[in-house]
């Protein structure tokens, strides 16, 4: 169940979400440091440029295909620029654009626009969570073939968390095109929709994301109480499991383990530690 808001407001999940974490060696920083950071209330914001989806946060932009089309849409585009640069007149901006675009041509305009969106997307900081703790594919792809763990984030009583608002990813067979860039229409909501739209074949992820403009490579502090449990994978090695359990015992965080069903392709989750401090 979710409390649905507008795209720009984001969504406020009332059910737990999960962060899958690989415990493989050779990561930077090491997985123990990454897990400790989460348990202490610090989340690293990744750049979409490092994601496994080459289309993520790289939406197509509707660009004029002819100079006549550009001239028809130029006034609205100039008005948008003028709002951002009030010290320059509309006429000055219009003249500059016309001269520049005539010199560079539409191919150059298209290249510059797409490169601008690509670079802007790469600078965004994104923190991803998922609804699907039961998904065998998620454990395989994001928790080192079931040898990792998942952290349970519960926002129900923390809707003012620093990780809010969260945006629920939309899955579609068609890419979300930003059509308002060369118009007078408000484009913020269209851009956010595009940044949270992925191909339909990613639907199994059931992803939610926190987005911070220009936040790639930074960390955000949050109330660690929203991490309410740790789930061990079905193949998490004993030595890693013991270390995770010890850290959870220190903090009174419950621990569960994923267990493959003996008759179906489903996972069940058995309690390992109930969160009682010793």
Tab-separated table of C-alpha atoms in Angstrom:
chain	number	residue	atom	x	y	z
A	1	UNK	CA	0.000	0.000	0.000
A	2	UNK	CA	1.301	3.464	-0.805
A	3	UNK	CA	0.181	6.995	-0.246
A	4	UNK	CA	0.208	8.250	-3.842
A	5	UNK	CA	1.263	11.847	-4.468
A	6	UNK	CA	2.087	13.772	-7.635
A	7	UNK	CA	5.209	12.902	-9.576
A	8	UNK	CA	7.106	15.886	-8.212
A	9	UNK	CA	6.090	15.187	-4.621
A	10	UNK	CA	7.204	11.593	-4.931
A	11	UNK	CA	5.598	8.681	-3.149
A	12	UNK	CA	5.618	7.865	0.537
A	13	UNK	CA	5.860	4.082	0.976
A	14	UNK	CA	3.954	2.609	3.886
A	15	UNK	CA	5.332	-0.900	3.301
A	16	UNK	CA	8.985	-1.885	3.836
A	17	UNK	CA	11.526	-1.497	1.038
A	18	UNK	CA	14.812	-3.357	0.693
A	19	UNK	CA	18.405	-2.587	-0.202
A	20	UNK	CA	20.264	-5.593	-1.587
A	21	UNK	CA	23.959	-5.706	-0.787
A	22	UNK	CA	26.732	-7.913	-2.136
A	23	UNK	CA	29.236	-9.251	0.395
A	24	UNK	CA	31.822	-10.099	-2.253
A	25	UNK	CA	35.456	-9.250	-1.606
A	26	UNK	CA	37.275	-6.619	-3.629
A	27	UNK	CA	34.668	-3.868	-3.383
A	28	UNK	CA	35.537	-0.246	-2.680
A	29	UNK	CA	34.700	0.491	0.051
A	30	UNK	CA	34.677	-3.053	1.518
A	31	UNK	CA	31.214	-4.468	2.166
A	32	UNK	CA	31.682	-4.371	5.951
A	33	UNK	CA	32.267	-0.616	5.762
A	34	UNK	CA	29.265	-0.191	3.473
A	35	UNK	CA	27.008	-2.161	5.807
A	36	UNK	CA	28.266	-0.324	8.885
A	37	UNK	CA	27.559	2.991	7.149
A	38	UNK	CA	23.964	1.932	6.474
A	39	UNK	CA	23.481	0.775	10.061
A	40	UNK	CA	24.887	4.089	11.287
A	41	UNK	CA	22.528	6.055	9.025
A	42	UNK	CA	24.616	6.988	5.983
A	43	UNK	CA	23.612	6.197	2.389
A	44	UNK	CA	25.941	6.576	-0.593
A	45	UNK	CA	24.383	8.185	-3.679
A	46	UNK	CA	25.457	6.511	-6.903
A	47	UNK	CA	25.695	8.017	-10.375
A	48	UNK	CA	23.365	6.494	-12.992
A	49	UNK	CA	26.452	6.258	-15.196
A	50	UNK	CA	27.503	3.298	-13.036
A	51	UNK	CA	24.146	1.481	-13.298
A	52	UNK	CA	23.664	-1.750	-15.236
A	53	UNK	CA	21.025	-0.154	-17.494
A	54	UNK	CA	22.571	2.001	-20.271
A	55	UNK	CA	19.215	3.776	-20.756
A	56	UNK	CA	18.753	4.746	-17.098
A	57	UNK	CA	18.356	8.507	-16.563
A	58	UNK	CA	19.116	9.150	-20.239
A	59	UNK	CA	15.729	10.087	-21.736
A	60	UNK	CA	15.268	11.061	-25.376
A	61	UNK	CA	14.661	14.782	-25.909
A	62	UNK	CA	12.266	16.127	-28.526
A	63	UNK	CA	14.480	18.435	-30.596
A	64	UNK	CA	13.410	20.545	-33.604
A	65	UNK	CA	14.173	18.688	-36.838
A	66	UNK	CA	14.308	21.722	-39.136
A	67	UNK	CA	15.271	25.350	-38.743
A	68	UNK	CA	11.681	26.351	-39.566
A	69	UNK	CA	10.453	24.152	-36.715
A	70	UNK	CA	13.049	25.705	-34.439
A	71	UNK	CA	11.916	29.214	-35.413
A	72	UNK	CA	8.316	28.248	-34.597
A	73	UNK	CA	9.328	27.070	-31.136
A	74	UNK	CA	12.077	29.600	-30.493
A	75	UNK	CA	9.981	32.231	-28.686
A	76	UNK	CA	8.901	29.792	-25.969
A	77	UNK	CA	12.459	28.500	-25.646
A	78	UNK	CA	13.807	32.054	-25.353
A	79	UNK	CA	11.245	32.829	-22.664
A	80	UNK	CA	12.487	29.848	-20.687
A	81	UNK	CA	16.086	31.044	-20.954
A	82	UNK	CA	15.090	34.603	-20.079
A	83	UNK	CA	13.502	33.423	-16.824
A	84	UNK	CA	16.843	31.913	-15.901
A	85	UNK	CA	18.798	34.971	-17.151
A	86	UNK	CA	16.590	37.995	-16.379
A	87	UNK	CA	19.471	40.385	-16.982
A	88	UNK	CA	19.234	39.641	-20.715
A	89	UNK	CA	16.363	40.791	-22.914
A	90	UNK	CA	14.255	38.405	-24.966
A	91	UNK	CA	15.429	40.068	-28.166
A	92	UNK	CA	19.077	39.661	-27.220
A	93	UNK	CA	18.564	35.998	-26.382
A	94	UNK	CA	16.588	35.422	-29.592
A	95	UNK	CA	19.246	37.039	-31.771
A	96	UNK	CA	22.033	35.097	-30.092
A	97	UNK	CA	20.227	31.797	-30.482
A	98	UNK	CA	19.386	32.396	-34.113
A	99	UNK	CA	22.959	33.292	-34.983
A	100	UNK	CA	24.421	30.426	-32.996
A	101	UNK	CA	22.065	27.772	-34.338
A	102	UNK	CA	22.425	28.950	-37.908
A	103	UNK	CA	26.192	28.678	-37.517
A	104	UNK	CA	26.203	25.272	-35.815
A	105	UNK	CA	23.240	23.621	-37.499
A	106	UNK	CA	20.612	21.288	-36.062
A	107	UNK	CA	22.954	18.324	-35.842
A	108	UNK	CA	25.178	20.261	-33.473
A	109	UNK	CA	22.117	21.474	-31.549
A	110	UNK	CA	20.939	17.882	-31.139
A	111	UNK	CA	24.379	16.733	-30.026
A	112	UNK	CA	24.755	19.536	-27.479
A	113	UNK	CA	21.278	18.983	-26.052
A	114	UNK	CA	21.714	15.231	-25.683
A	115	UNK	CA	25.179	15.620	-24.213
A	116	UNK	CA	23.842	18.150	-21.715
A	117	UNK	CA	21.151	15.737	-20.530
A	118	UNK	CA	23.640	12.868	-20.405
A	119	UNK	CA	26.119	14.838	-18.306
A	120	UNK	CA	23.359	16.146	-16.053
A	121	UNK	CA	22.034	12.645	-15.512
A	122	UNK	CA	25.488	11.327	-14.640
A	123	UNK	CA	25.852	14.025	-11.966
A	124	UNK	CA	22.668	12.989	-10.170
A	125	UNK	CA	22.947	11.036	-6.949
A	126	UNK	CA	20.534	8.108	-6.779
A	127	UNK	CA	19.738	5.710	-3.936
A	128	UNK	CA	17.755	2.660	-5.031
A	129	UNK	CA	15.454	0.425	-3.011
A	130	UNK	CA	13.121	-2.402	-4.003
A	131	UNK	CA	9.813	-3.872	-2.886
A	132	UNK	CA	10.636	-7.444	-3.854
A	133	UNK	CA	12.430	-9.316	-1.062
A	134	UNK	CA	10.952	-12.571	-2.436
A	135	UNK	CA	12.487	-12.101	-5.899
A	136	UNK	CA	15.022	-14.802	-6.713
A	137	UNK	CA	16.334	-12.634	-9.568
A	138	UNK	CA	17.012	-9.675	-7.275
A	139	UNK	CA	19.006	-11.880	-4.917
A	140	UNK	CA	20.902	-13.264	-7.897
A	141	UNK	CA	21.665	-9.933	-9.559
A	142	UNK	CA	22.212	-7.589	-6.609
A	143	UNK	CA	23.233	-9.807	-3.696
A	144	UNK	CA	26.004	-11.824	-5.290
A	145	UNK	CA	23.965	-14.900	-6.218
A	146	UNK	CA	22.192	-15.141	-2.857
A	147	UNK	CA	25.483	-14.872	-0.928
A	148	UNK	CA	24.760	-11.299	0.131
A	149	UNK	CA	22.134	-9.655	2.321
A	150	UNK	CA	19.227	-7.229	2.156
A	151	UNK	CA	18.483	-4.370	4.551
A	152	UNK	CA	14.847	-3.637	5.347
A	153	UNK	CA	13.945	0.070	5.330
A	154	UNK	CA	10.671	0.987	7.010
A	155	UNK	CA	9.468	4.554	6.384
A	156	UNK	CA	5.982	4.151	7.825
A	157	UNK	CA	6.760	6.212	10.925
A	158	UNK	CA	9.527	8.260	9.305
A	159	UNK	CA	7.887	10.038	6.388
A	160	UNK	CA	10.093	13.043	7.112
A	161	UNK	CA	13.241	10.984	6.538
A	162	UNK	CA	16.168	12.586	4.717
A	163	UNK	CA	15.632	9.872	2.090
A	164	UNK	CA	12.201	11.272	1.272
A	165	UNK	CA	10.548	11.738	-1.065
A	166	UNK	CA	11.054	8.460	-2.874
A	167	UNK	CA	10.011	8.120	-6.487
A	168	UNK	CA	8.415	4.900	-7.655
A	169	UNK	CA	9.907	3.713	-10.920
A	170	UNK	CA	7.482	3.310	-13.817
A	171	UNK	CA	8.049	0.453	-16.267
A	172	UNK	CA	7.098	0.891	-19.897
A	173	UNK	CA	7.620	-0.618	-23.340
A	174	UNK	CA	8.332	2.889	-24.638
A	175	UNK	CA	10.907	5.406	-23.475
A	176	UNK	CA	9.648	8.568	-21.800
A	177	UNK	CA	10.460	11.472	-24.122
A	178	UNK	CA	11.026	14.972	-22.786
A	179	UNK	CA	8.862	16.972	-25.158
A	180	UNK	CA	8.685	20.271	-23.307
A	181	UNK	CA	12.342	21.297	-23.538
A	182	UNK	CA	11.823	23.550	-26.556
A	183	UNK	CA	8.482	24.927	-25.440
A	184	UNK	CA	7.035	27.235	-22.842
A	185	UNK	CA	5.556	24.374	-20.869
A	186	UNK	CA	6.788	23.444	-17.429
A	187	UNK	CA	9.238	20.591	-17.880
A	188	UNK	CA	10.239	19.656	-14.308
A	189	UNK	CA	7.543	17.012	-13.945
A	190	UNK	CA	8.234	15.617	-17.405
A	191	UNK	CA	11.930	15.309	-16.595
A	192	UNK	CA	11.246	13.571	-13.277
A	193	UNK	CA	8.874	11.161	-14.992
A	194	UNK	CA	11.537	10.377	-17.574
A	195	UNK	CA	14.201	9.850	-14.915
A	196	UNK	CA	11.930	7.346	-13.194
A	197	UNK	CA	10.891	5.375	-16.274
A	198	UNK	CA	12.669	2.140	-17.165
A	199	UNK	CA	12.132	-0.561	-19.758
A	200	UNK	CA	9.406	-3.069	-19.030
A	201	UNK	CA	11.901	-5.935	-18.754
A	202	UNK	CA	13.186	-4.377	-15.491
A	203	UNK	CA	9.735	-4.653	-13.899
A	204	UNK	CA	10.836	-7.468	-11.582
A	205	UNK	CA	12.972	-4.952	-9.644
A	206	UNK	CA	9.919	-3.035	-8.336
A	207	UNK	CA	12.293	-0.136	-7.730
A	208	UNK	CA	11.932	3.074	-5.776
A	209	UNK	CA	14.580	5.775	-5.863
A	210	UNK	CA	15.733	8.849	-4.009
A	211	UNK	CA	17.240	11.471	-6.339
A	212	UNK	CA	19.564	14.320	-5.413
A	213	UNK	CA	20.575	16.697	-8.246
A	214	UNK	CA	24.372	16.952	-8.558
A	215	UNK	CA	24.654	14.463	-5.686
A	216	UNK	CA	26.593	11.677	-7.411
A	217	UNK	CA	29.410	10.356	-5.246
A	218	UNK	CA	28.138	11.989	-2.068
A	219	UNK	CA	26.450	10.519	0.999
A	220	UNK	CA	23.303	11.490	2.845
A	221	UNK	CA	22.684	11.027	6.555
A	222	UNK	CA	19.379	9.510	7.663
A	223	UNK	CA	17.803	8.291	10.890
A	224	UNK	CA	19.242	4.751	11.302
A	225	UNK	CA	16.019	3.610	12.977
A	226	UNK	CA	14.469	3.171	9.544
A	227	UNK	CA	16.698	0.098	9.059
A	228	UNK	CA	14.478	-2.384	10.881
A	229	UNK	CA	15.924	-5.771	9.884
A	230	UNK	CA	18.645	-7.576	7.967
A	231	UNK	CA	17.892	-10.541	5.715
A	232	UNK	CA	20.653	-13.046	5.034
A	233	UNK	CA	20.695	-14.682	1.614
A	234	UNK	CA	20.073	-18.373	1.102
A	235	UNK	CA	23.807	-18.896	0.397
A	236	UNK	CA	25.392	-16.257	2.634
A	237	UNK	CA	28.619	-17.866	3.977
A	238	UNK	CA	28.625	-18.688	7.687
A	239	UNK	CA	31.585	-16.432	8.487
A	240	UNK	CA	29.856	-13.452	6.866
A	241	UNK	CA	26.538	-14.332	8.493
A	242	UNK	CA	28.151	-14.434	11.933
A	243	UNK	CA	29.740	-11.003	11.406
A	244	UNK	CA	26.422	-9.489	10.261
A	245	UNK	CA	24.550	-11.053	13.187
A	246	UNK	CA	27.114	-9.719	15.676
A	247	UNK	CA	26.677	-6.181	14.271
A	248	UNK	CA	22.909	-6.514	14.508
A	249	UNK	CA	23.083	-7.798	18.081
A	250	UNK	CA	25.004	-4.632	19.042
A	251	UNK	CA	22.176	-2.517	17.640
A	252	UNK	CA	19.185	-4.708	18.489
A	253	UNK	CA	18.267	-5.204	14.814
A	254	UNK	CA	16.402	-8.427	13.926
A	255	UNK	CA	17.980	-10.866	11.466
A	256	UNK	CA	16.214	-13.285	9.133
A	257	UNK	CA	17.450	-15.756	6.548
A	258	UNK	CA	16.032	-16.564	3.112
A	259	UNK	CA	15.279	-20.266	2.755
A	260	UNK	CA	14.417	-21.993	-0.563
A	261	UNK	CA	11.149	-23.881	-0.371
A	262	UNK	CA	11.480	-27.650	-0.684
A	263	UNK	CA	8.599	-27.981	-3.162
A	264	UNK	CA	8.175	-24.651	-5.015
A	265	UNK	CA	10.397	-21.924	-6.496
A	266	UNK	CA	9.579	-19.569	-3.624
A	267	UNK	CA	11.705	-18.196	-0.811
A	268	UNK	CA	10.574	-18.170	2.800
A	269	UNK	CA	12.173	-16.194	5.623
A	270	UNK	CA	13.043	-17.685	8.978
A	271	UNK	CA	14.026	-15.746	12.075
A	272	UNK	CA	17.662	-15.966	13.165
A	273	UNK	CA	17.807	-13.211	15.790
A	274	UNK	CA	14.776	-11.347	17.094
A	275	UNK	CA	16.479	-8.058	17.921
A	276	UNK	CA	16.524	-8.567	21.681
A	277	UNK	CA	19.600	-6.918	23.083
A	278	UNK	CA	21.812	-9.218	25.122
